[in-house]
């Protein structure tokens, strides 16, 4: 850590991963959730910080919607999504009186809340903190990088879908990473083909090839492609543990492989 | 001023110039004097500019990746099929401007004689250029697009937006306040993860009194090109847009199935209507587009029963719970933990020693 930084509430966090994409709807929250579940199944303690203030998706994906945030001496206690307390989560979703209420905030207010999420949440001892972000390269992203910058190691996982329209936005996100000095762990291509449950033919619903090309273009590792998997979609809708419950499903192999690569690429300190 | 101090309550808030975070800000005195609360002259300038624009339609969604830009582009194509209709498409997704790519316009601004497009994408010299701007700069760009672009005589101005309910959305609504927006078309996909964000967008529309023309459910079912059987890639686990629209009493304008050719057309910068004229998705789009002009004329802001009118832009945050069932504080807690959200400021009660 930089000498000037107060360790504070992130002192016990060994690795921080930002999940980014220039494009919306590519599966950042999905990948964040499944990465956390996969790391948990490898015996790691994981925290998830959801800084998508306008569209906080993670509480529902982990069946934690409606839970309350409590306070302790160190600050806010993150919500544990399981009995074993192996995954903790902080999201603006927990702070809304009515889940249908819109958080209609301009940049400075979003910036202030994100700073608090980083410094005032008592994360405790974590192997990994996964930070799910909204699409774009704006206030939330600048606030998050600024607040997390003093902490190492910090890496970015960039998510895209195969289409050119998606890759076009994600290239800009990679520029953001370069400009802010954020190390890119790799690119994940999501929604890579759909296997018809009736005839098992695979259709490239959202085109093909973009993720790997993007990784090559940007000179960063390509971590893998995750297919469109209705069982994965359903798991997320219902807040189920996809990694535990659907090991034979088409997306399982891809997600666990990506988690393994993350485990190897982030310099994790094993206890 | 381009960069507001962190914790800035907003120039038009009651706390402007008076909050703790205002100390040291060069605009503190200006804000405290109430000058910040005066309406931006650009609003009237934009109203003048908009006199040659007959209708303004916003395309919104709380959720990213549901097809706003695809829909906006094809709405523009569809309306412009009538050579006598002048159509303009404005892309205010400053960080992720997709419209130039979807319409095959990278490097150009001209389209057809009766279809004009504007996007920040045209102002970037490289496909790798990132627009890393905070809110105030994005707002300035949107103001320029509305005030300084010579739109000419236009029948429909379609505004494509980024996902969310933030600066871009507030700005476009505020800058067009005097000029009047006919209404918003809201895009969603069928699954609850999308709908939960879309309900927030609908709440935003109600908050800013923006009429909702209706909702379009995109990626609604997939027909396998090989066996022709239907699957749900994005299952409507909570009833899809249909249930949400019934619940919130909002028109469902239509459902568009997922056709892999749509993505390919967008990647190539071609109109999907030309690439796949016989696709059920083309028929669905066209049917929705035909409903729009009439629906836009009929739409008006309707406040919901029991809706608070004084809530402004404040979202109420829940107070973290204190253990114990009685009203006294348990000895393990300091001051009742709470987050009170004021207009623009976040006040966290300090811990008692």
CSV table of N, CA and C in Angstrom, one decimal, chain A residues 104-105 109, chain B residues 7-16 310-315 340-347:
chain,number,residue,atom,x,y,z
A,104,UNK,N,-32.1,9.0,-8.2
A,104,UNK,CA,-31.9,10.0,-9.3
A,104,UNK,C,-30.9,11.0,-8.8
A,105,UNK,N,-29.6,10.6,-8.8
A,105,UNK,CA,-28.6,11.5,-8.3
A,105,UNK,C,-27.6,11.9,-9.4
A,109,UNK,N,-23.1,13.4,-5.7
A,109,UNK,CA,-23.7,12.6,-4.7
A,109,UNK,C,-23.3,11.1,-4.8
B,7,UNK,N,-19.6,16.0,-2.5
B,7,UNK,CA,-20.6,16.3,-1.5
B,7,UNK,C,-21.3,17.6,-1.9
B,8,UNK,N,-21.1,18.1,-3.1
B,8,UNK,CA,-21.8,19.3,-3.5
B,8,UNK,C,-23.3,19.1,-3.5
B,9,UNK,N,-24.1,19.9,-2.8
B,9,UNK,CA,-25.5,19.7,-2.7
B,9,UNK,C,-26.3,20.0,-4.0
B,10,UNK,N,-25.6,20.6,-4.9
B,10,UNK,CA,-26.3,21.0,-6.2
B,10,UNK,C,-26.6,22.4,-6.1
B,11,UNK,N,-26.4,23.1,-7.3
B,11,UNK,CA,-26.5,24.5,-7.3
B,11,UNK,C,-28.0,25.0,-7.1
B,12,UNK,N,-28.9,24.1,-7.4
B,12,UNK,CA,-30.3,24.5,-7.3
B,12,UNK,C,-31.0,23.9,-6.0
B,13,UNK,N,-30.2,23.4,-5.1
B,13,UNK,CA,-30.8,22.9,-3.9
B,13,UNK,C,-30.9,24.0,-2.8
B,14,UNK,N,-31.8,23.6,-1.8
B,14,UNK,CA,-31.9,24.6,-0.7
B,14,UNK,C,-30.7,24.8,0.1
B,15,UNK,N,-29.8,23.8,0.0
B,15,UNK,CA,-28.5,23.8,0.8
B,15,UNK,C,-27.4,24.5,0.0
B,16,UNK,N,-27.7,24.9,-1.2
B,16,UNK,CA,-26.6,25.5,-2.1
B,16,UNK,C,-25.9,26.6,-1.4
B,310,UNK,N,-44.1,15.9,-3.6
B,310,UNK,CA,-43.0,16.8,-3.1
B,310,UNK,C,-41.7,16.2,-2.9
B,311,UNK,N,-41.6,14.9,-3.5
B,311,UNK,CA,-40.3,14.2,-3.2
B,311,UNK,C,-39.2,14.7,-4.1
B,312,UNK,N,-39.4,15.4,-5.1
B,312,UNK,CA,-38.3,15.9,-5.8
B,312,UNK,C,-37.4,14.8,-6.3
B,313,UNK,N,-36.1,15.0,-6.1
B,313,UNK,CA,-35.1,14.0,-6.6
B,313,UNK,C,-34.5,13.2,-5.4
B,314,UNK,N,-35.3,13.2,-4.3
B,314,UNK,CA,-34.7,12.5,-3.1
B,314,UNK,C,-35.2,11.1,-3.1
B,315,UNK,N,-34.3,10.2,-2.9
B,315,UNK,CA,-34.7,8.8,-2.7
B,315,UNK,C,-34.5,8.5,-1.2
B,340,UNK,N,-29.6,10.0,6.4
B,340,UNK,CA,-30.7,10.9,6.0
B,340,UNK,C,-30.3,11.5,4.7
B,341,UNK,N,-31.1,11.3,3.7
B,341,UNK,CA,-30.7,11.9,2.4
B,341,UNK,C,-31.5,13.2,2.2
B,342,UNK,N,-30.7,14.3,2.1
B,342,UNK,CA,-31.3,15.6,1.9
B,342,UNK,C,-31.2,15.9,0.4
B,343,UNK,N,-31.8,16.9,0.0
B,343,UNK,CA,-31.6,17.3,-1.4
B,343,UNK,C,-30.2,17.6,-1.7
B,344,UNK,N,-29.5,16.6,-2.2
B,344,UNK,CA,-28.1,16.8,-2.6
B,344,UNK,C,-27.1,16.4,-1.6
B,345,UNK,N,-27.4,16.3,-0.3
B,345,UNK,CA,-26.3,16.1,0.7
B,345,UNK,C,-26.6,14.7,1.4
B,346,UNK,N,-25.5,14.1,1.8
B,346,UNK,CA,-25.7,12.9,2.6
B,346,UNK,C,-25.2,13.3,4.0
B,347,UNK,N,-26.1,13.1,5.0
B,347,UNK,CA,-25.7,13.4,6.4
B,347,UNK,C,-25.6,12.1,7.2
